[in-house]
XYZ file of C-alpha atoms in Angstrom:
301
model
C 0.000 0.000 0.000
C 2.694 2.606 0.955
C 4.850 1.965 -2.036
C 2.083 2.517 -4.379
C 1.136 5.019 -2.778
C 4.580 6.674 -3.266
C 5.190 5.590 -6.766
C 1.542 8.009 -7.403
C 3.025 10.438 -5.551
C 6.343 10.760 -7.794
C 3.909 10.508 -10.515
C 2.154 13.810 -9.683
C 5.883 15.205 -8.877
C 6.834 14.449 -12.307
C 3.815 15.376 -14.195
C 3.986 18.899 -12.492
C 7.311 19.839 -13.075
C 7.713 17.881 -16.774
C 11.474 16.891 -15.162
C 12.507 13.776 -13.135
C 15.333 15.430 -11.806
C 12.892 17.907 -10.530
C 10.304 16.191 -8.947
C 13.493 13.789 -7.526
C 14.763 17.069 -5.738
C 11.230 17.805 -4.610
C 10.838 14.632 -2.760
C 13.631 13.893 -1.213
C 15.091 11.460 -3.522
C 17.317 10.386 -6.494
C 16.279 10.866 -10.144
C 16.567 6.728 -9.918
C 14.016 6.529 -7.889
C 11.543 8.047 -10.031
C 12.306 6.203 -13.156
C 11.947 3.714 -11.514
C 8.536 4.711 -10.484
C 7.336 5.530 -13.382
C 8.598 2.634 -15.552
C 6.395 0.252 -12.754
C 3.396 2.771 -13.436
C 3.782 2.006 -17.120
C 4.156 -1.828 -16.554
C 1.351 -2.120 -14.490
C -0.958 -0.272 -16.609
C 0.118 -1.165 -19.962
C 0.300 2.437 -21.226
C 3.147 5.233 -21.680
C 2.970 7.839 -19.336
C 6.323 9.628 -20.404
C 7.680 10.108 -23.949
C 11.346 10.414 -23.390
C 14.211 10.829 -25.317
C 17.883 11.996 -24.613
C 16.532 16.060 -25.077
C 13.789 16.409 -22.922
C 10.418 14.268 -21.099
C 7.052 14.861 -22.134
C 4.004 13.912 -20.458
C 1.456 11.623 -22.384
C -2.494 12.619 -22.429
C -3.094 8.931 -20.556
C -0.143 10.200 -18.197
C -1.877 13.517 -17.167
C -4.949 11.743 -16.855
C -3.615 9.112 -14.287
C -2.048 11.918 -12.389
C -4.970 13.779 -11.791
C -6.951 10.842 -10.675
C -3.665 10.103 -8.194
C -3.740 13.739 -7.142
C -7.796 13.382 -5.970
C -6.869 9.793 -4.162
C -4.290 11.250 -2.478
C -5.862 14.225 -1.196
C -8.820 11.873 0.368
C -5.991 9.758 1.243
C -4.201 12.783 3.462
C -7.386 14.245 4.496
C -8.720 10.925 6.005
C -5.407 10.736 8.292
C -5.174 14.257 9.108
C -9.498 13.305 10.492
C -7.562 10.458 12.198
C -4.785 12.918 13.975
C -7.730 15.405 14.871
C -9.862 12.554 16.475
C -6.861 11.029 17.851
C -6.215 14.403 19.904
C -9.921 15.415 20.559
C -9.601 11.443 22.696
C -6.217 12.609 24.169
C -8.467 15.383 26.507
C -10.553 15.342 29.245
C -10.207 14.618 32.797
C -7.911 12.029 34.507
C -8.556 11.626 38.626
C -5.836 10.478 40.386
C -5.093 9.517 44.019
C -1.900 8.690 46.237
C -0.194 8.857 49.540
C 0.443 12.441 50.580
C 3.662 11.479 51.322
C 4.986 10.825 47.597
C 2.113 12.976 45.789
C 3.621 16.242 46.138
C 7.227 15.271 45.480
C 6.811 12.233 43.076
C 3.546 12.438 41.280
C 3.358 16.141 40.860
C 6.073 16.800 38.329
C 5.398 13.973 36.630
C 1.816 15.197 35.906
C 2.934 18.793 34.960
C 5.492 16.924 32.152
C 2.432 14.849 30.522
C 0.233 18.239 30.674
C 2.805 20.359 28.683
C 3.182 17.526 26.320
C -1.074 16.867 26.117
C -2.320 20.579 27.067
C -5.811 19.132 27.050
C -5.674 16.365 29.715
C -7.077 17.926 32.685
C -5.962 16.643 36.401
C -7.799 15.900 39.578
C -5.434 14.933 41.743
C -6.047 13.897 45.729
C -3.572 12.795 47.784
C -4.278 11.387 51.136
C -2.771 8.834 53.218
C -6.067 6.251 54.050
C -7.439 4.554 51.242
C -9.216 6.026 48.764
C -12.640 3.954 47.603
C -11.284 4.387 44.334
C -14.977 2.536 42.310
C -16.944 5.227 44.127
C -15.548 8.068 43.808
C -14.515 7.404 40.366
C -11.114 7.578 40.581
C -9.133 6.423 37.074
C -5.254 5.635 38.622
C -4.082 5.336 42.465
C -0.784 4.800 43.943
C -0.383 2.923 46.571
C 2.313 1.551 49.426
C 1.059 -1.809 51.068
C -0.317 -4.953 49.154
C -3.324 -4.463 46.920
C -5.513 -7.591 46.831
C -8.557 -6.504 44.938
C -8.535 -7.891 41.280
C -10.879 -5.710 40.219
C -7.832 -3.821 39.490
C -4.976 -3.950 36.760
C -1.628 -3.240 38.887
C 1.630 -2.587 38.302
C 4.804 -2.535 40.946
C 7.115 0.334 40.790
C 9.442 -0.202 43.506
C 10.388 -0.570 46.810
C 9.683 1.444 49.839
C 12.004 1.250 53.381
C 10.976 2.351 56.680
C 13.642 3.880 58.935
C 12.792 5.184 62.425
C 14.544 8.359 63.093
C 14.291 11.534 65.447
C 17.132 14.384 65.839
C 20.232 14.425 67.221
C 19.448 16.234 70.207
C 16.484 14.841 70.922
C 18.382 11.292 71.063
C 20.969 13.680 72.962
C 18.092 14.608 75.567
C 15.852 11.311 75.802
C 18.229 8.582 75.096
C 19.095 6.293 72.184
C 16.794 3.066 72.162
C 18.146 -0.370 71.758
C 15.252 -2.460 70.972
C 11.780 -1.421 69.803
C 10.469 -1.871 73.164
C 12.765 1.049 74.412
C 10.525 3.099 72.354
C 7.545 2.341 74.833
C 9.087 5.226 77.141
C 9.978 7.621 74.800
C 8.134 10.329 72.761
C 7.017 8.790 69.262
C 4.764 10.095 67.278
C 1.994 8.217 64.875
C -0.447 7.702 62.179
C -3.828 8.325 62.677
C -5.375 5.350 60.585
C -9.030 6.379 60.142
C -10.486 2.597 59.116
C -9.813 1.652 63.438
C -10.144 4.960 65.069
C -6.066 3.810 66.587
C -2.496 4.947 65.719
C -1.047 2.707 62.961
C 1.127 0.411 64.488
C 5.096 0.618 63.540
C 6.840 -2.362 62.454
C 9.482 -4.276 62.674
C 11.516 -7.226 61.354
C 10.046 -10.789 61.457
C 6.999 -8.848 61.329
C 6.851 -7.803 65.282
C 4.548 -4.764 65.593
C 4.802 -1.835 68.140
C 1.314 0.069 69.385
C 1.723 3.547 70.628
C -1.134 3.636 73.431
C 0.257 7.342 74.090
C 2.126 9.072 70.879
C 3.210 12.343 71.370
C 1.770 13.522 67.914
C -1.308 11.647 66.367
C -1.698 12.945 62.863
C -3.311 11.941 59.281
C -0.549 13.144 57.346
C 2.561 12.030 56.988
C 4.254 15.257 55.943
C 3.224 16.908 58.969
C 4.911 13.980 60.974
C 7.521 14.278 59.432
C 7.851 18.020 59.545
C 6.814 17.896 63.424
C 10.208 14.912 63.995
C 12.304 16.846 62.031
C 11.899 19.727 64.487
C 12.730 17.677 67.382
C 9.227 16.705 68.292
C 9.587 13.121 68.783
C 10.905 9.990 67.475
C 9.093 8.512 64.157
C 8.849 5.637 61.826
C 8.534 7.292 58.188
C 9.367 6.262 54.877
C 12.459 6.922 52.776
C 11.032 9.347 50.326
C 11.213 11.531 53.478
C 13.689 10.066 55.777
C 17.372 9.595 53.192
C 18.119 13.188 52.764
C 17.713 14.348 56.138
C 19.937 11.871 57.031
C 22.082 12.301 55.043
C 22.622 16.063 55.952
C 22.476 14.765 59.542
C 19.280 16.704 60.619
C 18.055 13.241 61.135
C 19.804 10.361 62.784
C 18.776 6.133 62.214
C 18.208 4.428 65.524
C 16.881 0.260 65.353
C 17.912 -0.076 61.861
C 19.188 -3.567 62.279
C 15.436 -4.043 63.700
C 13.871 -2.768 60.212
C 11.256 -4.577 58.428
C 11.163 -5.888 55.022
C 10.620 -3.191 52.429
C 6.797 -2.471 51.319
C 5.993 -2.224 47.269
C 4.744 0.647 45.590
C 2.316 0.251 43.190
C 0.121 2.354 40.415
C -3.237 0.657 39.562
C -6.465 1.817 37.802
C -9.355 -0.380 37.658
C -10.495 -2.855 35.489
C -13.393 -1.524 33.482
C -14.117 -2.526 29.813
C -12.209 -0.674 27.390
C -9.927 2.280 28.587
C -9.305 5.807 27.254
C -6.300 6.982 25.773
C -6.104 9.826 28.421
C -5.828 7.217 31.107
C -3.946 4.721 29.608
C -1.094 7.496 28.548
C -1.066 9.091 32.025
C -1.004 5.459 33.362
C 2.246 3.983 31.301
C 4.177 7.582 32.068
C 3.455 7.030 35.794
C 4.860 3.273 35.819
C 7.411 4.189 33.416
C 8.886 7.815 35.501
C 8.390 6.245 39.036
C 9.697 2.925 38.554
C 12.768 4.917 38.500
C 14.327 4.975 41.621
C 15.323 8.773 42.528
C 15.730 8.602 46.180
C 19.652 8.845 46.357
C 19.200 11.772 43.014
């Protein structure tokens, strides 16, 4: 299909400007080419299109009349893909709900967003971030992130990565209250937690082999995790958060590891949406660049 579609295009090149080396120049390519065009034109139709000698070329009547038929087939031709490209963009718009954890939305999903908008301006973005779980078939929600296991398969998932827990408080707080040895230490000391709103409790921390530690007292109960994290890093208390908050601070020793040889196995990330009969090319473009920008790991960057 494409070839003969191009040897009808050097066809119309050639008829126009009455010179092969011409319409070669035109298009791109060698005066070769579009003899060779033009002789398979003339084979497959039985009829001369050219009359050629050593002088000069000269179109035939059957030649002009086979170019203008090429030039209307070509113009539906372009016109029908150009209808494509404008329906193709007119399904590339719209609105795309999204939820995550408060603690990676900002920071991770955010510019990642802002990078498909410039690239598809009409893709709009409603974007919640909160740190319980979102009932995403209810309140319509087309992608989530989440950190923990998902189990529902009403959903199409997809890991990204890994996700550590380190427990950490400041320097002089460990300075002033002790450093713990064992999680249990931690019992007498001022931690802060998770509100988790599905028990009306504190989330528990954990630890390795799976041992879990219940604040009965914390001294900073919260539903966000930025805020805990902003309250430790003041010298509030001591707190279990995740690495996406926890590396750099350490690493510019604002923030100092205690119990790390008591931390528990790593939780996975994942993006899901669910799993609803056919799915629009909004969501399914805003769902590959999520897996494909945070499967990169950029917590050391």
């Amino acid at each position: 299909m494409s070839d003969s579609l191009q040897h009808l295009r050097i066809l119309c090149a050639a008829v126009e400007s009455r010179n092969f080396k011409e319409a070669a120049r035109r298009l791109g390519i060698s005066p070769q080419s579009v003899t060779r065009s033009i002789q398979y034109l003339e084979g497959h139709h039985g009829e001369m299109l050219f009359l050629r000698n050593t002088r000069k070329v000269q179109v035939t009547s059957f030649g002009e009349s086979l170019a203008q038929r090429a030039r209307s087939a070509l113009l539906e031709f372009d016109d029908l893909l150009n209808s494509n490209k404008v329906e193709e963009q007119q399904s590339l718009s719209g609105l795309v709900r999204i939820t995550a954890p408060s603690a990676i939305g900002p920071s991770l999903v955010t510019p990642v967003i802002a990078r498909i908008n410039q690239q598809y301006p009409n893709i709009r973005f409603d974007l919640r971030f909160d740190d319980q779980r979102t009932d995403v078939v209810n309140e319509r929600v087309d992608i989530g992130i989440r950190i923990g296991a998902i189990r529902d398969n009403r959903f199409i998932v997809r890991k990204l990565r890994n996700v550590h827990f380190h427990v950490v408080a400041t320097p002089a707080l460990l300075a002033q209250q002790g450093v713990p040895q064992k999680p249990q230490d931690l019992q007498q000391l001022p931690c802060t937690a998770i509100y988790d709103r599905s028990s009306g409790k504190a989330w528990p921390w954990e630890f390795i082999n799976n041992q879990l530690l219940q604040h009965s007292n914390p001294v900073l109960l919260c539903d966000n995790i930025e805020a805990e994290y902003k309250f430790i890093l003041n010298g509030g208390g001591i707190g279990q958060i995740i690495d996406f908050f926890a590396h750099r601070s350490i690493a510019s020793g604002q923030l100092q590891e205690v119990l790390s040889e008591f931390a528990p196995e790593p939780w996975d990330m994942y993006v899901f949406r669910p799993q609803q009969g056919p799915v629009a090319p909004r969501i399914r473009i805003v769902f590959d660049a999520l897996v494909k920008e945070l499967s990169v790991d950029k917590r050391k960057s």
